[in-house]
Structure formats: structure tokens, C-alpha cells
Amino acid sequence: MGNLQTKLDAFRANLEAGNPPYNASSSVVEAMHRATAELKSSGQAERALKVGDGAPVFGLKDSEGDVVSSSVLLETGPLIVNFFRGVWCPYCNMELQALQSALPDYKTLGANLVAISPQTQPNSRKSVRENGLTYPMLSDIGGEVGAAFGLKFGLPGYLVELYRKAKIDLPRFNDDPEWTLPMPARYVISRSGLIVYADVSADYTRRPEPEELLPALRNATIERLPFPAASPSHLPT
């Protein structure tokens, strides 16, 4: 294991060199760097939910239209929640595939894994199909759950224009007129509802390795609940 970021770095280097299939111009690369730097400097990633916070409770539809409840999943063990941008994002797709490869290790520790994006159910089905996934893809239409975790942000106007030229029509992908996305993030939630692992990145090209979750999962798996579960902020289910 331990090769996800290596793959992401190689992809980024090829893209920023202007090579096929994206043939990105230097102006496009500069705009992406600018947007990432601005999001970093905003400090939003540091303000997002972190270890020790109560995790928002959510119920979202999977790619087949069935509601998946975090409360129900936490009854059986810890929960991994991975926020990603959408099927149109190659970095996200590589991450989703890496998580799929790690899923047996997570299951051995009694954990469930879900991935959340603002995209529509048909696009989630595409994510499942094209990446060979067996864990739930949940649609957070309007980004309400992402906002509850502190991850939702609005794209600057110049980045909206870049996306439009690249035919990445977020309002259509997400069935939402707003041009918003979640920062990529990965959480482990213990059965008591507390966040015991958190990685939030303002740089969408950076993702933690799947095995980095294992120590937190091992600790969460042996967790006992001698006290009432935490009272996180609730969302409509």
C-alpha cells in the first residue's frame, strides 16, 4: 500500500505538463493553483470538524435511491466517511479505487465505509460502475452534510469560467444551481458518535493513504460505551 499519493502526483505532473488527454494550458494550471492557494489561505480547512468533535448524523440516498443512515451504520461498528468532489474528478476516482482496495482491511475491523459527494444519483451510479466500487456512494444534494462538517465552499468566478470551458457543469452534475463543492476529507467516526480521525485538505490533489485510518479504526473497534453517546448536531434524515 502507500502508493495513492504517488499516483496522484504522477497524474498531476502529467496534467500540468500539458500532456494528453487534458492538454491543459499554462493559464488553466495557474488558475487552479490560484484557487487552491486562496482556499488554503482562507483557513476553512482548519475550521472544519476535527478529532474530538461530534459528527453530524445524516441520512442520504445511495446510488440506487435507498437511504443510508449514519446512525444505523454506527450500531455495528466505526464508520469511515469520505467526502469527494464528483465522478468528473480524476483525483477523486483514484482515491475511491484505493479505498475499495483497502475495504477488506476495514471490514476486518468491523468498520463501514461510505463516500459522499454533491453529485446526483445517476452520477453516483457512474462512480460505482467505472471505479468498481462495492461501498455506498451517497448523494448530498445541496451540500447540506458537507456544510455541517465545514467542508462546503463556493468556487470563485474565474474558476467557474474555467470549469464551464472544460464542460464540467456542476449545476447539472449536482442538480444544484450553486457552484459549490466540498473540500476532500476523510473521517473515522466511533460508535459513540465522536470523530477519532480527520483529514481535510484545501488542496484537492492531496489525499491520505487508505492505511492511515487503521490505527484509529483499531482503537474505535475496541471502544466501549460506558456513557451515553455524544450528541452531535442532527440533520434531516
PDB file of N, CA and C in Angstrom, residues 36-88:
ATOM      1  N   THR A  36      -6.539  27.026  -5.373  1.00  0.00           N
ATOM      2  CA  THR A  36      -6.104  26.207  -4.245  1.00  0.00           C
ATOM      3  C   THR A  36      -5.427  27.064  -3.185  1.00  0.00           C
ATOM      4  N   ALA A  37      -4.570  27.984  -3.622  1.00  0.00           N
ATOM      5  CA  ALA A  37      -3.881  28.857  -2.671  1.00  0.00           C
ATOM      6  C   ALA A  37      -4.863  29.736  -1.907  1.00  0.00           C
ATOM      7  N   GLU A  38      -5.892  30.235  -2.603  1.00  0.00           N
ATOM      8  CA  GLU A  38      -6.890  31.077  -1.939  1.00  0.00           C
ATOM      9  C   GLU A  38      -7.692  30.294  -0.913  1.00  0.00           C
ATOM     10  N   LEU A  39      -8.050  29.049  -1.264  1.00  0.00           N
ATOM     11  CA  LEU A  39      -8.812  28.231  -0.326  1.00  0.00           C
ATOM     12  C   LEU A  39      -7.960  27.892   0.895  1.00  0.00           C
ATOM     13  N   LYS A  40      -6.684  27.597   0.664  1.00  0.00           N
ATOM     14  CA  LYS A  40      -5.782  27.340   1.785  1.00  0.00           C
ATOM     15  C   LYS A  40      -5.696  28.546   2.709  1.00  0.00           C
ATOM     16  N   SER A  41      -5.501  29.722   2.119  1.00  0.00           N
ATOM     17  CA  SER A  41      -5.303  30.920   2.926  1.00  0.00           C
ATOM     18  C   SER A  41      -6.564  31.355   3.659  1.00  0.00           C
ATOM     19  N   SER A  42      -7.728  30.861   3.209  1.00  0.00           N
ATOM     20  CA  SER A  42      -8.979  31.199   3.888  1.00  0.00           C
ATOM     21  C   SER A  42      -9.076  30.573   5.270  1.00  0.00           C
ATOM     22  N   GLY A  43      -8.323  29.506   5.489  1.00  0.00           N
ATOM     23  CA  GLY A  43      -8.354  28.819   6.779  1.00  0.00           C
ATOM     24  C   GLY A  43      -9.558  27.920   6.980  1.00  0.00           C
ATOM     25  N   GLN A  44     -10.333  27.684   5.927  1.00  0.00           N
ATOM     26  CA  GLN A  44     -11.541  26.880   6.098  1.00  0.00           C
ATOM     27  C   GLN A  44     -11.226  25.443   6.501  1.00  0.00           C
ATOM     28  N   ALA A  45     -10.155  24.890   5.955  1.00  0.00           N
ATOM     29  CA  ALA A  45      -9.817  23.501   6.291  1.00  0.00           C
ATOM     30  C   ALA A  45      -9.560  23.350   7.790  1.00  0.00           C
ATOM     31  N   GLU A  46      -8.942  24.364   8.387  1.00  0.00           N
ATOM     32  CA  GLU A  46      -8.657  24.313   9.824  1.00  0.00           C
ATOM     33  C   GLU A  46      -9.919  24.492  10.664  1.00  0.00           C
ATOM     34  N   ARG A  47     -10.941  25.114  10.084  1.00  0.00           N
ATOM     35  CA  ARG A  47     -12.194  25.332  10.819  1.00  0.00           C
ATOM     36  C   ARG A  47     -13.169  24.159  10.673  1.00  0.00           C
ATOM     37  N   ALA A  48     -12.900  23.243   9.761  1.00  0.00           N
ATOM     38  CA  ALA A  48     -13.778  22.088   9.573  1.00  0.00           C
ATOM     39  C   ALA A  48     -13.742  21.200  10.822  1.00  0.00           C
ATOM     40  N   LEU A  49     -14.710  20.294  10.923  1.00  0.00           N
ATOM     41  CA  LEU A  49     -14.757  19.406  12.080  1.00  0.00           C
ATOM     42  C   LEU A  49     -13.471  18.604  12.189  1.00  0.00           C
ATOM     43  N   LYS A  50     -13.063  18.363  13.426  1.00  0.00           N
ATOM     44  CA  LYS A  50     -11.778  17.728  13.683  1.00  0.00           C
ATOM     45  C   LYS A  50     -11.944  16.640  14.744  1.00  0.00           C
ATOM     46  N   VAL A  51     -10.838  15.980  15.061  1.00  0.00           N
ATOM     47  CA  VAL A  51     -10.840  14.918  16.074  1.00  0.00           C
ATOM     48  C   VAL A  51     -11.353  15.478  17.405  1.00  0.00           C
ATOM     49  N   GLY A  52     -12.278  14.740  18.006  1.00  0.00           N
ATOM     50  CA  GLY A  52     -12.879  15.150  19.265  1.00  0.00           C
ATOM     51  C   GLY A  52     -14.231  15.807  19.117  1.00  0.00           C
ATOM     52  N   ASP A  53     -14.559  16.256  17.905  1.00  0.00           N
ATOM     53  CA  ASP A  53     -15.873  16.845  17.654  1.00  0.00           C
ATOM     54  C   ASP A  53     -16.918  15.750  17.488  1.00  0.00           C
ATOM     55  N   GLY A  54     -18.170  16.079  17.778  1.00  0.00           N
ATOM     56  CA  GLY A  54     -19.273  15.181  17.479  1.00  0.00           C
ATOM     57  C   GLY A  54     -19.587  15.227  15.993  1.00  0.00           C
ATOM     58  N   ALA A  55     -19.802  14.078  15.404  1.00  0.00           N
ATOM     59  CA  ALA A  55     -20.088  14.007  13.972  1.00  0.00           C
ATOM     60  C   ALA A  55     -21.572  14.243  13.703  1.00  0.00           C
ATOM     61  N   PRO A  56     -21.913  15.079  12.732  1.00  0.00           N
ATOM     62  CA  PRO A  56     -23.322  15.241  12.370  1.00  0.00           C
ATOM     63  C   PRO A  56     -23.943  13.905  11.957  1.00  0.00           C
ATOM     64  N   VAL A  57     -25.152  13.684  12.393  1.00  0.00           N
ATOM     65  CA  VAL A  57     -25.906  12.496  11.994  1.00  0.00           C
ATOM     66  C   VAL A  57     -26.569  12.784  10.645  1.00  0.00           C
ATOM     67  N   PHE A  58     -26.496  11.828   9.721  1.00  0.00           N
ATOM     68  CA  PHE A  58     -27.069  12.080   8.405  1.00  0.00           C
ATOM     69  C   PHE A  58     -27.755  10.840   7.843  1.00  0.00           C
ATOM     70  N   GLY A  59     -28.677  11.088   6.932  1.00  0.00           N
ATOM     71  CA  GLY A  59     -29.312  10.049   6.148  1.00  0.00           C
ATOM     72  C   GLY A  59     -29.368  10.524   4.715  1.00  0.00           C
ATOM     73  N   LEU A  60     -28.679   9.834   3.814  1.00  0.00           N
ATOM     74  CA  LEU A  60     -28.588  10.247   2.417  1.00  0.00           C
ATOM     75  C   LEU A  60     -28.888   9.060   1.510  1.00  0.00           C
ATOM     76  N   LYS A  61     -29.369   9.361   0.304  1.00  0.00           N
ATOM     77  CA  LYS A  61     -29.682   8.304  -0.653  1.00  0.00           C
ATOM     78  C   LYS A  61     -28.412   7.810  -1.352  1.00  0.00           C
ATOM     79  N   ASP A  62     -28.342   6.488  -1.504  1.00  0.00           N
ATOM     80  CA  ASP A  62     -27.229   5.909  -2.245  1.00  0.00           C
ATOM     81  C   ASP A  62     -27.528   5.925  -3.742  1.00  0.00           C
ATOM     82  N   SER A  63     -26.682   5.299  -4.523  1.00  0.00           N
ATOM     83  CA  SER A  63     -26.811   5.355  -5.978  1.00  0.00           C
ATOM     84  C   SER A  63     -28.077   4.671  -6.485  1.00  0.00           C
ATOM     85  N   GLU A  64     -28.694   3.829  -5.664  1.00  0.00           N
ATOM     86  CA  GLU A  64     -29.920   3.141  -6.061  1.00  0.00           C
ATOM     87  C   GLU A  64     -31.163   3.777  -5.453  1.00  0.00           C
ATOM     88  N   GLY A  65     -30.981   4.861  -4.705  1.00  0.00           N
ATOM     89  CA  GLY A  65     -32.125   5.566  -4.141  1.00  0.00           C
ATOM     90  C   GLY A  65     -32.520   5.131  -2.752  1.00  0.00           C
ATOM     91  N   ASP A  66     -31.753   4.233  -2.144  1.00  0.00           N
ATOM     92  CA  ASP A  66     -32.044   3.798  -0.781  1.00  0.00           C
ATOM     93  C   ASP A  66     -31.361   4.735   0.216  1.00  0.00           C
ATOM     94  N   VAL A  67     -32.052   5.055   1.311  1.00  0.00           N
ATOM     95  CA  VAL A  67     -31.489   5.948   2.321  1.00  0.00           C
ATOM     96  C   VAL A  67     -30.512   5.174   3.204  1.00  0.00           C
ATOM     97  N   VAL A  68     -29.320   5.717   3.341  1.00  0.00           N
ATOM     98  CA  VAL A  68     -28.289   5.145   4.205  1.00  0.00           C
ATOM     99  C   VAL A  68     -28.138   6.073   5.402  1.00  0.00           C
ATOM    100  N   SER A  69     -28.303   5.506   6.595  1.00  0.00           N
ATOM    101  CA  SER A  69     -28.270   6.288   7.832  1.00  0.00           C
ATOM    102  C   SER A  69     -26.963   6.063   8.574  1.00  0.00           C
ATOM    103  N   SER A  70     -26.313   7.141   8.951  1.00  0.00           N
ATOM    104  CA  SER A  70     -25.083   7.002   9.729  1.00  0.00           C
ATOM    105  C   SER A  70     -25.369   6.369  11.085  1.00  0.00           C
ATOM    106  N   SER A  71     -26.510   6.690  11.675  1.00  0.00           N
ATOM    107  CA  SER A  71     -26.868   6.121  12.980  1.00  0.00           C
ATOM    108  C   SER A  71     -26.971   4.604  12.915  1.00  0.00           C
ATOM    109  N   VAL A  72     -27.579   4.105  11.859  1.00  0.00           N
ATOM    110  CA  VAL A  72     -27.732   2.656  11.700  1.00  0.00           C
ATOM    111  C   VAL A  72     -26.375   1.997  11.508  1.00  0.00           C
ATOM    112  N   LEU A  73     -25.522   2.585  10.674  1.00  0.00           N
ATOM    113  CA  LEU A  73     -24.207   2.001  10.424  1.00  0.00           C
ATOM    114  C   LEU A  73     -23.364   1.980  11.694  1.00  0.00           C
ATOM    115  N   LEU A  74     -23.501   3.002  12.528  1.00  0.00           N
ATOM    116  CA  LEU A  74     -22.704   3.074  13.750  1.00  0.00           C
ATOM    117  C   LEU A  74     -23.160   2.081  14.814  1.00  0.00           C
ATOM    118  N   GLU A  75     -24.309   1.479  14.621  1.00  0.00           N
ATOM    119  CA  GLU A  75     -24.750   0.456  15.573  1.00  0.00           C
ATOM    120  C   GLU A  75     -23.869  -0.779  15.531  1.00  0.00           C
ATOM    121  N   THR A  76     -23.194  -1.005  14.402  1.00  0.00           N
ATOM    122  CA  THR A  76     -22.405  -2.231  14.233  1.00  0.00           C
ATOM    123  C   THR A  76     -20.903  -2.012  14.343  1.00  0.00           C
ATOM    124  N   GLY A  77     -20.448  -0.760  14.261  1.00  0.00           N
ATOM    125  CA  GLY A  77     -19.014  -0.508  14.322  1.00  0.00           C
ATOM    126  C   GLY A  77     -18.676   0.898  13.892  1.00  0.00           C
ATOM    127  N   PRO A  78     -17.394   1.223  13.848  1.00  0.00           N
ATOM    128  CA  PRO A  78     -16.985   2.567  13.422  1.00  0.00           C
ATOM    129  C   PRO A  78     -17.341   2.815  11.955  1.00  0.00           C
ATOM    130  N   LEU A  79     -17.410   4.087  11.603  1.00  0.00           N
ATOM    131  CA  LEU A  79     -17.823   4.483  10.259  1.00  0.00           C
ATOM    132  C   LEU A  79     -16.766   5.377   9.633  1.00  0.00           C
ATOM    133  N   ILE A  80     -16.355   5.023   8.427  1.00  0.00           N
ATOM    134  CA  ILE A  80     -15.464   5.859   7.622  1.00  0.00           C
ATOM    135  C   ILE A  80     -16.328   6.672   6.669  1.00  0.00           C
ATOM    136  N   VAL A  81     -16.136   7.976   6.669  1.00  0.00           N
ATOM    137  CA  VAL A  81     -16.873   8.862   5.766  1.00  0.00           C
ATOM    138  C   VAL A  81     -15.864   9.597   4.903  1.00  0.00           C
ATOM    139  N   ASN A  82     -15.955   9.393   3.592  1.00  0.00           N
ATOM    140  CA  ASN A  82     -15.032  10.024   2.659  1.00  0.00           C
ATOM    141  C   ASN A  82     -15.794  11.004   1.772  1.00  0.00           C
ATOM    142  N   PHE A  83     -15.455  12.280   1.867  1.00  0.00           N
ATOM    143  CA  PHE A  83     -16.066  13.303   1.026  1.00  0.00           C
ATOM    144  C   PHE A  83     -15.220  13.495  -0.230  1.00  0.00           C
ATOM    145  N   PHE A  84     -15.886  13.464  -1.390  1.00  0.00           N
ATOM    146  CA  PHE A  84     -15.171  13.687  -2.642  1.00  0.00           C
ATOM    147  C   PHE A  84     -15.968  14.619  -3.533  1.00  0.00           C
ATOM    148  N   ARG A  85     -15.338  15.087  -4.602  1.00  0.00           N
ATOM    149  CA  ARG A  85     -15.920  16.157  -5.414  1.00  0.00           C
ATOM    150  C   ARG A  85     -16.919  15.654  -6.450  1.00  0.00           C
ATOM    151  N   GLY A  86     -16.622  14.542  -7.110  1.00  0.00           N
ATOM    152  CA  GLY A  86     -17.556  14.018  -8.101  1.00  0.00           C
ATOM    153  C   GLY A  86     -16.866  13.111  -9.094  1.00  0.00           C
ATOM    154  N   VAL A  87     -17.662  12.430  -9.893  1.00  0.00           N
ATOM    155  CA  VAL A  87     -17.143  11.458 -10.848  1.00  0.00           C
ATOM    156  C   VAL A  87     -16.277  12.113 -11.918  1.00  0.00           C
ATOM    157  N   TRP A  88     -16.430  13.392 -12.125  1.00  0.00           N
ATOM    158  CA  TRP A  88     -15.659  14.122 -13.126  1.00  0.00           C
ATOM    159  C   TRP A  88     -14.226  14.392 -12.670  1.00  0.00           C
TER     160      TRP A  88
END
